[in-house]
Amino acid sequence: MILIEVQILRAVAALMVVWHHARHEAELMAARGAGPALDPGTLLPWWGGVDLFFVISGLVIVHASGRLFGAPGGRVRFLAHRVARVVPLYWLVSLLYLALALARPDLLGDAATLVRVPGTILAGFLFWPAARPDGIVQPLYGLGWTLNYEAFFYALFALGLGFGRRGAVAWLALALVTLVAVGVLVPGLPVPVRFWANPIVLEFLLGAGLALAHREGFAPKRALRLGSAILGCLGLSLAARLLVGDGAADGVLRPLLVGLPACLLVAAALGPKRSAAQVAALPVLMRGLVRLGDASYALYLVHPFALRLGREALLRVGLAPALHPWGSLVAMLALSVVAGLLVRRCVEGPLTRWLRARLDPGEAQNRVRAASVPVPPGHRAD
């Protein structure tokens, strides 16, 4: 049983990030004579897909950990599942990026200079915030900054698993609010603490609070969900107009102006759970978005490679002047989606299952036993 609207929101969040980066590639194409520069526009803060991801992550982690709260070995199992889900693909793309930095540093600009700072590279693989030589706290593969926050949230949540669901969310609230307050009030904190004290971490708490409310019986009616969705979209549109310019989206304004609207969108997605049979009966477009939501992590990690490949292909075959800017954007977006789906199916999925079976062999055995029992139509063995 799944919340398909949440899965669709995961797809939307990933597409927002891809579109944000695709616009940057379109600007580079224009600078190389492909056509007119793209109007920056203020429809939505496309980078806010990250904030939507963080709220969804808080919701999903609390929602899906029901069997682990207070259970013996629950913390170890939770962390094993998270490692299996997050680490393999991230390490693969980071290694690919490192290989490109060594072989063709001219393709990566300033990021290629990090190959001379092995400590920073190692920190990135370990999800530990470390400053680059230019002072930016970011791993070699730049998208990994969000995973540094995710890994911190997982570790913090694991500490609270023994307190029960309510206790775990209360622990998250105490820890995250205190940490952000310390970050605001205390100057000169060590780099990792300063990074984790960014107010953006409160977006995980918003999602966790929604999950707790949902488990306690909060089930908004269709009218309330529609109103939440409208308010969320209007809030994001307002944020796009207010948070313009370098650094404008930093600090406490980001969770207020982007995180809260994202929370409203996630609340709007708290519809009824659907079985696999019900999902299969959905219209083709919705089924595609659910599938893309399942592949959202792969899409997030591999889309920079697809975007740059698409940009260079359009320029070199001579299609860029005719397609630019909107045709180029759509073509690069489509290539990224295809790449994400293929990587999910052929790389991420098999790797996750393989590593999870080894880190948590007990669950793998349970799945085998459950699969041997006849399953009624419309139900899943897991």
Coordinates of C-alpha atoms in Angstrom, one line a residue, residues 43-44 228-238 261 264-265:
L43 CA 7.0 31.5 -11.8
L44 CA 8.4 29.1 -9.2
S228 CA -3.6 23.2 0.7
A229 CA -2.3 22.5 -2.8
I230 CA -3.4 25.9 -4.1
L231 CA -1.9 27.7 -1.1
G232 CA 1.3 25.8 -1.5
C233 CA 1.7 26.7 -5.1
L234 CA 0.9 30.4 -4.4
G235 CA 3.4 30.3 -1.6
L236 CA 6.1 29.0 -3.8
S237 CA 5.3 31.5 -6.5
L238 CA 5.6 34.3 -3.9
P261 CA 4.5 26.0 1.1
L264 CA 1.3 22.4 2.4
L265 CA 1.9 20.5 -0.9

